[in-house]
Amino acid sequence: MARIRNVRVWGADRARDVEIGAPGPDVEGEGKWLVPALVDLCCDPGFPGFPVREDLASLGAAALAGGFGDLVASPRVDPVADTPEQVAQVPRVAPGGVRLWPAAAQTQGLEGKELAEIGLLGRAGAAFLSDGGVPIRDTVVLRNALEYARGFGTITMLRPADADLDALGVAHDGELAVRIGLRGNPAAAEEVGIARIVALVRATGAAVHLTHVGTARGVDAVRAARAEGLPVSASTPARNLLLDEDVLAAGTYDTRWRLHPPLRTAADREALVSAVREGSLLLCADHQPRAPEEKDLEFERAVPGSTGLESAFSAALTALGDLDLVVAAFCTGPRALLPERTGGWALVDPHAEIAVRAGDHRSRARNDALEGRTLRGRVLSCFPAASVA
Amino acid sequence: MKRKDMLGLRDVAREEIQEILDVADQMREVGRRRVKKVPPLRGRTVVMLFFEASTRTRTSFELAAKRLSADTLGFNVSTSSTAKGESLMDTARNIYAMQPDAVVVRHAYAGAPHMLARAFPWSVLNAGDGINEHPSQALLDMLTMRDRLGALEGRTVAIVGDVQHSRVARSNIYGLTTMGAKVVVAGPGTMCRSELRGLPVEVRHTVDDVVRDADVVMMLRIQRERLGRAVLPSAREYAAFYGLDLQRLERARPDVVVMHPGPINRGVEIAADVADGPNSVILDQVTNGIAVRMALLFLTLGSGEEATA
């Protein structure tokens, strides 16, 4: 069993030697921390259906490199995970011990028309229900999906957006988009989306987790819903704490920043940081691997998304500047949403700097929106199944 | 001018615009000759890569290249490779392998010419990218204005119509304000939204508001093919509130210059008697387009020296 000498264990006062219940060489832990392994609540595994993006081995390796012990796998793969048979086929553990928690489609084919077999999906192992990031246009269907899910006690993950406003554009709708001639996606898309979902949660009592919250007013609405006692939690991709629409200002139309929903304003970004600090908002890696041929396209045509597993911890620490906040938003907070207790530890050096170079990543994909950034905090190793003694 | 490409006027300095307009001014002389051809681009190849239908911009660029003795080659991409699923970059790689010196590109998406300019050492001339820019159109507009008004400094140019989605408007706004002109815009709320304050323009509510003190009134074409859902109630409603007819023209200065990038929708954004009237310079714009595009090809390709590729 591996031994880490002189390491600070998160929650303990002083450094000590630690037996980590996992095989491996002894390491020096001076100046390092053992923190609970991270959870990605929003992970596009890339499989089945997209062998050019990711496979189980590369996903597991990327997660380990980034300090993640648990990944919630989006149903938006091919075929869509909308049947018990599809969900049963999702591997539960990747090489290296990283756990996968399948989120199942709440509607058939993620089309927002007919309910998926929500009860049978749960029996087959679905940890969550999800819209797969595709907002449901028909509010009656959304309400019924939530009513139905409530009976099974499953949390539904929804990307809050008005489907029509959300389809309008590829950059945040504002002065910058007008300047560089990109079609705008209005903040109102998210604001309307959250208002609609909160009203339905109030009416149905169903538990909901809002993904990809990116606007200041969206954060306010989440805060208000939580203060009201509604079963609403929310998360934002860690990169959103560092990046905003200003990356597009140079007018290079670089598709690494083609994200959906788009990066919003600097004021929105600051609101996200505040919300994470106060505990109203959790973090996710929002890992979305894309093949070069999916990105080497015109900005509006490129497939949106960025990888996240291998830069998310450092992005969060750089933005928040405090390891306790990172642990709360990326480890303990998300763990509380998982249907079962989970564990695992990551060894991190909060003082080291990393330069994000997707070329060095374990993921098969090379599309990290933080490419080229120097960030604070390095993940040294990850022990998803380890216990600390 | 040192730049290899002309992608847009957003980042082009006043001196460069001045130089382009001055060279274009000289190029016009070629069009008045009986033999309309001069040799500076002899042996150079210019590819027309149009991913969107275009008649006048494309023929204008082709004539410009031919008057400078370049060889031109047209790719009608909408009916060939992309229809077979080829990506923009793959199309570009294939065309680049044919060793052209310049490519004139029109594309439905903003930034497509920028991709091509980054990828290869050829010269890229943007003939319209999505709703972003259409720099040669703005430059020919500015040359036409200069003919009528002299210097652009201190002049007021009114742009009326779908400013939000017009690449012609965007390039004109950048170019004109760089030259010291003031740009005022008007149009229905769906076409002149408050986000336009991101541009160096003054947004006014009615056409009468902008026409009153303008030296130039530029009417934008209603691009029926580009309109989203529920943007305009009808053509006659547009004509009634935002079209330029003789009655509205009477509120303008008597010598106001009336422009339109064409093709015009008679009776919608501009009345026939205004389009054909004494204030209109619409056909001068077309003639000047060739000279401006000659200047752009000449300046980006260099005056005859070998390409640095």
PDB file of C-alpha atoms in Angstrom, chain A residues 9-159:
ATOM      1  CA  VAL A   9      -5.255  15.726   4.751  1.00  0.00           C
ATOM      2  CA  TRP A  10      -8.230  17.956   4.030  1.00  0.00           C
ATOM      3  CA  GLY A  11     -10.052  18.585   7.290  1.00  0.00           C
ATOM      4  CA  ALA A  12      -6.996  17.891   9.488  1.00  0.00           C
ATOM      5  CA  ASP A  13      -4.884  20.490  11.248  1.00  0.00           C
ATOM      6  CA  ARG A  14      -1.394  19.393  10.502  1.00  0.00           C
ATOM      7  CA  ALA A  15       0.659  17.283   8.134  1.00  0.00           C
ATOM      8  CA  ARG A  16       1.164  13.599   8.816  1.00  0.00           C
ATOM      9  CA  ASP A  17       2.138  10.364   7.142  1.00  0.00           C
ATOM     10  CA  VAL A  18      -0.787   8.647   5.484  1.00  0.00           C
ATOM     11  CA  GLU A  19      -1.437   5.079   4.366  1.00  0.00           C
ATOM     12  CA  ILE A  20      -3.478   5.280   1.242  1.00  0.00           C
ATOM     13  CA  GLY A  21      -5.487   2.129   0.704  1.00  0.00           C
ATOM     14  CA  ALA A  22      -4.250   1.702  -2.839  1.00  0.00           C
ATOM     15  CA  PRO A  23      -1.146   0.177  -4.388  1.00  0.00           C
ATOM     16  CA  GLY A  24       1.698   2.424  -5.483  1.00  0.00           C
ATOM     17  CA  PRO A  25       5.091   3.771  -4.506  1.00  0.00           C
ATOM     18  CA  ASP A  26       5.663   5.902  -1.429  1.00  0.00           C
ATOM     19  CA  VAL A  27       5.733   9.621  -2.132  1.00  0.00           C
ATOM     20  CA  GLU A  28       6.762  12.779  -0.316  1.00  0.00           C
ATOM     21  CA  GLY A  29       3.783  14.928   0.540  1.00  0.00           C
ATOM     22  CA  GLU A  30       5.467  18.041   1.899  1.00  0.00           C
ATOM     23  CA  GLY A  31       3.392  21.076   0.891  1.00  0.00           C
ATOM     24  CA  LYS A  32       0.762  18.858  -0.751  1.00  0.00           C
ATOM     25  CA  TRP A  33      -2.817  18.130   0.196  1.00  0.00           C
ATOM     26  CA  LEU A  34      -5.031  15.085   0.086  1.00  0.00           C
ATOM     27  CA  VAL A  35      -8.517  16.243  -0.789  1.00  0.00           C
ATOM     28  CA  PRO A  36     -11.671  14.267  -1.551  1.00  0.00           C
ATOM     29  CA  ALA A  37     -11.635  13.241  -5.218  1.00  0.00           C
ATOM     30  CA  LEU A  38     -13.629  15.541  -7.492  1.00  0.00           C
ATOM     31  CA  VAL A  39     -17.011  14.805  -9.065  1.00  0.00           C
ATOM     32  CA  ASP A  40     -17.971  15.891 -12.586  1.00  0.00           C
ATOM     33  CA  LEU A  41     -21.736  16.314 -12.555  1.00  0.00           C
ATOM     34  CA  CYS A  42     -21.763  17.053 -16.287  1.00  0.00           C
ATOM     35  CA  CYS A  43     -19.608  14.713 -18.290  1.00  0.00           C
ATOM     36  CA  ASP A  44     -20.103  13.871 -21.938  1.00  0.00           C
ATOM     37  CA  PRO A  45     -18.345  10.494 -22.111  1.00  0.00           C
ATOM     38  CA  GLY A  46     -18.158  10.459 -25.907  1.00  0.00           C
ATOM     39  CA  PHE A  47     -19.189   6.817 -25.974  1.00  0.00           C
ATOM     40  CA  PRO A  48     -20.998   4.964 -27.251  1.00  0.00           C
ATOM     41  CA  GLY A  49     -21.244   6.472 -30.685  1.00  0.00           C
ATOM     42  CA  PHE A  50     -18.311   8.880 -30.971  1.00  0.00           C
ATOM     43  CA  PRO A  51     -15.073   6.892 -31.153  1.00  0.00           C
ATOM     44  CA  VAL A  52     -13.261   9.968 -32.486  1.00  0.00           C
ATOM     45  CA  ARG A  53     -13.970  11.801 -29.221  1.00  0.00           C
ATOM     46  CA  GLU A  54     -13.214   9.509 -26.305  1.00  0.00           C
ATOM     47  CA  ASP A  55     -13.245   5.899 -25.148  1.00  0.00           C
ATOM     48  CA  LEU A  56     -13.560   4.387 -21.708  1.00  0.00           C
ATOM     49  CA  ALA A  57      -9.791   4.112 -21.208  1.00  0.00           C
ATOM     50  CA  SER A  58      -9.027   7.679 -22.300  1.00  0.00           C
ATOM     51  CA  LEU A  59     -11.928   9.039 -20.253  1.00  0.00           C
ATOM     52  CA  GLY A  60     -10.724   7.187 -17.153  1.00  0.00           C
ATOM     53  CA  ALA A  61      -7.157   8.378 -17.663  1.00  0.00           C
ATOM     54  CA  ALA A  62      -8.297  11.977 -18.152  1.00  0.00           C
ATOM     55  CA  ALA A  63     -10.418  11.809 -15.006  1.00  0.00           C
ATOM     56  CA  LEU A  64      -7.543  10.428 -12.936  1.00  0.00           C
ATOM     57  CA  ALA A  65      -5.177  13.071 -14.279  1.00  0.00           C
ATOM     58  CA  GLY A  66      -7.673  15.741 -13.260  1.00  0.00           C
ATOM     59  CA  GLY A  67      -8.355  14.365  -9.784  1.00  0.00           C
ATOM     60  CA  PHE A  68     -11.852  13.050 -10.506  1.00  0.00           C
ATOM     61  CA  GLY A  69     -13.204   9.915  -8.816  1.00  0.00           C
ATOM     62  CA  ASP A  70     -16.797  10.154 -10.054  1.00  0.00           C
ATOM     63  CA  LEU A  71     -18.323  11.187 -13.361  1.00  0.00           C
ATOM     64  CA  VAL A  72     -21.992  11.660 -14.141  1.00  0.00           C
ATOM     65  CA  ALA A  73     -22.320  10.431 -17.715  1.00  0.00           C
ATOM     66  CA  SER A  74     -24.640  12.433 -19.950  1.00  0.00           C
ATOM     67  CA  PRO A  75     -27.271  10.478 -21.888  1.00  0.00           C
ATOM     68  CA  ARG A  76     -26.509  12.515 -25.002  1.00  0.00           C
ATOM     69  CA  VAL A  77     -24.508   9.811 -26.746  1.00  0.00           C
ATOM     70  CA  ASP A  78     -25.392   7.647 -29.716  1.00  0.00           C
ATOM     71  CA  PRO A  79     -27.703   5.863 -29.209  1.00  0.00           C
ATOM     72  CA  VAL A  80     -29.215   8.152 -26.585  1.00  0.00           C
ATOM     73  CA  ALA A  81     -29.337   6.522 -23.143  1.00  0.00           C
ATOM     74  CA  ASP A  82     -33.117   6.472 -22.968  1.00  0.00           C
ATOM     75  CA  THR A  83     -33.825   2.781 -22.400  1.00  0.00           C
ATOM     76  CA  PRO A  84     -32.981   0.492 -19.476  1.00  0.00           C
ATOM     77  CA  GLU A  85     -30.924  -1.596 -21.894  1.00  0.00           C
ATOM     78  CA  GLN A  86     -28.776   1.368 -22.893  1.00  0.00           C
ATOM     79  CA  VAL A  87     -28.301   2.442 -19.299  1.00  0.00           C
ATOM     80  CA  ALA A  88     -27.366  -1.091 -18.245  1.00  0.00           C
ATOM     81  CA  GLN A  89     -24.599  -1.012 -20.819  1.00  0.00           C
ATOM     82  CA  VAL A  90     -22.895   2.056 -19.415  1.00  0.00           C
ATOM     83  CA  PRO A  91     -19.735   0.762 -17.716  1.00  0.00           C
ATOM     84  CA  ARG A  92     -19.784   1.684 -14.038  1.00  0.00           C
ATOM     85  CA  VAL A  93     -16.041   1.789 -13.572  1.00  0.00           C
ATOM     86  CA  ALA A  94     -13.322   2.977 -15.922  1.00  0.00           C
ATOM     87  CA  PRO A  95      -9.785   1.577 -15.910  1.00  0.00           C
ATOM     88  CA  GLY A  96      -8.084   3.160 -12.908  1.00  0.00           C
ATOM     89  CA  GLY A  97     -11.208   2.905 -10.780  1.00  0.00           C
ATOM     90  CA  VAL A  98     -13.089   6.060 -11.778  1.00  0.00           C
ATOM     91  CA  ARG A  99     -16.827   5.541 -11.231  1.00  0.00           C
ATOM     92  CA  LEU A 100     -19.436   6.438 -13.838  1.00  0.00           C
ATOM     93  CA  TRP A 101     -22.962   7.385 -12.810  1.00  0.00           C
ATOM     94  CA  PRO A 102     -25.324   7.157 -15.762  1.00  0.00           C
ATOM     95  CA  ALA A 103     -27.792   9.976 -16.242  1.00  0.00           C
ATOM     96  CA  ALA A 104     -30.703   8.712 -18.328  1.00  0.00           C
ATOM     97  CA  ALA A 105     -32.730  10.689 -20.824  1.00  0.00           C
ATOM     98  CA  GLN A 106     -35.987  11.915 -19.263  1.00  0.00           C
ATOM     99  CA  THR A 107     -37.702  11.881 -22.662  1.00  0.00           C
ATOM    100  CA  GLN A 108     -37.398   9.394 -25.501  1.00  0.00           C
ATOM    101  CA  GLY A 109     -34.495  10.296 -27.737  1.00  0.00           C
ATOM    102  CA  LEU A 110     -34.087  13.552 -25.764  1.00  0.00           C
ATOM    103  CA  GLU A 111     -36.756  14.881 -28.103  1.00  0.00           C
ATOM    104  CA  GLY A 112     -38.901  16.391 -25.378  1.00  0.00           C
ATOM    105  CA  LYS A 113     -42.065  14.714 -26.604  1.00  0.00           C
ATOM    106  CA  GLU A 114     -42.677  11.415 -24.821  1.00  0.00           C
ATOM    107  CA  LEU A 115     -41.496  10.299 -21.413  1.00  0.00           C
ATOM    108  CA  ALA A 116     -38.730   7.738 -21.216  1.00  0.00           C
ATOM    109  CA  GLU A 117     -39.301   4.720 -18.947  1.00  0.00           C
ATOM    110  CA  ILE A 118     -38.253   6.643 -15.891  1.00  0.00           C
ATOM    111  CA  GLY A 119     -38.969   3.869 -13.387  1.00  0.00           C
ATOM    112  CA  LEU A 120     -37.253   1.144 -15.369  1.00  0.00           C
ATOM    113  CA  LEU A 121     -34.325   3.445 -16.088  1.00  0.00           C
ATOM    114  CA  GLY A 122     -33.845   3.867 -12.360  1.00  0.00           C
ATOM    115  CA  ARG A 123     -34.025   0.128 -11.827  1.00  0.00           C
ATOM    116  CA  ALA A 124     -31.380  -0.316 -14.544  1.00  0.00           C
ATOM    117  CA  GLY A 125     -29.049   1.944 -12.604  1.00  0.00           C
ATOM    118  CA  ALA A 126     -29.731   5.464 -13.779  1.00  0.00           C
ATOM    119  CA  ALA A 127     -28.413   7.795 -11.090  1.00  0.00           C
ATOM    120  CA  PHE A 128     -30.102  10.862 -12.551  1.00  0.00           C
ATOM    121  CA  LEU A 129     -32.577  11.873 -15.192  1.00  0.00           C
ATOM    122  CA  SER A 130     -31.414  14.469 -17.660  1.00  0.00           C
ATOM    123  CA  ASP A 131     -32.373  16.592 -20.629  1.00  0.00           C
ATOM    124  CA  GLY A 132     -28.857  15.964 -21.972  1.00  0.00           C
ATOM    125  CA  GLY A 133     -28.395  19.705 -22.307  1.00  0.00           C
ATOM    126  CA  VAL A 134     -31.228  19.895 -24.849  1.00  0.00           C
ATOM    127  CA  PRO A 135     -33.940  22.099 -23.328  1.00  0.00           C
ATOM    128  CA  ILE A 136     -37.471  20.743 -23.578  1.00  0.00           C
ATOM    129  CA  ARG A 137     -39.584  23.094 -25.654  1.00  0.00           C
ATOM    130  CA  ASP A 138     -42.994  21.836 -24.522  1.00  0.00           C
ATOM    131  CA  THR A 139     -43.636  23.003 -20.965  1.00  0.00           C
ATOM    132  CA  VAL A 140     -46.378  20.441 -20.428  1.00  0.00           C
ATOM    133  CA  VAL A 141     -43.949  17.632 -21.209  1.00  0.00           C
ATOM    134  CA  LEU A 142     -41.404  19.154 -18.836  1.00  0.00           C
ATOM    135  CA  ARG A 143     -43.976  19.453 -16.072  1.00  0.00           C
ATOM    136  CA  ASN A 144     -45.142  15.892 -16.540  1.00  0.00           C
ATOM    137  CA  ALA A 145     -41.584  14.554 -16.628  1.00  0.00           C
ATOM    138  CA  LEU A 146     -40.934  16.270 -13.289  1.00  0.00           C
ATOM    139  CA  GLU A 147     -44.223  15.075 -11.781  1.00  0.00           C
ATOM    140  CA  TYR A 148     -43.444  11.542 -12.850  1.00  0.00           C
ATOM    141  CA  ALA A 149     -39.817  11.625 -11.681  1.00  0.00           C
ATOM    142  CA  ARG A 150     -40.838  12.890  -8.253  1.00  0.00           C
ATOM    143  CA  GLY A 151     -42.549   9.574  -7.568  1.00  0.00           C
ATOM    144  CA  PHE A 152     -39.194   7.818  -7.957  1.00  0.00           C
ATOM    145  CA  GLY A 153     -37.172  10.379  -6.037  1.00  0.00           C
ATOM    146  CA  THR A 154     -34.643  10.827  -8.808  1.00  0.00           C
ATOM    147  CA  ILE A 155     -32.991  14.200  -9.333  1.00  0.00           C
ATOM    148  CA  THR A 156     -33.505  15.618 -12.825  1.00  0.00           C
ATOM    149  CA  MET A 157     -30.624  17.519 -14.402  1.00  0.00           C
ATOM    150  CA  LEU A 158     -31.780  20.296 -16.701  1.00  0.00           C
ATOM    151  CA  ARG A 159     -29.963  22.933 -18.694  1.00  0.00           C
TER     152      ARG A 159
END
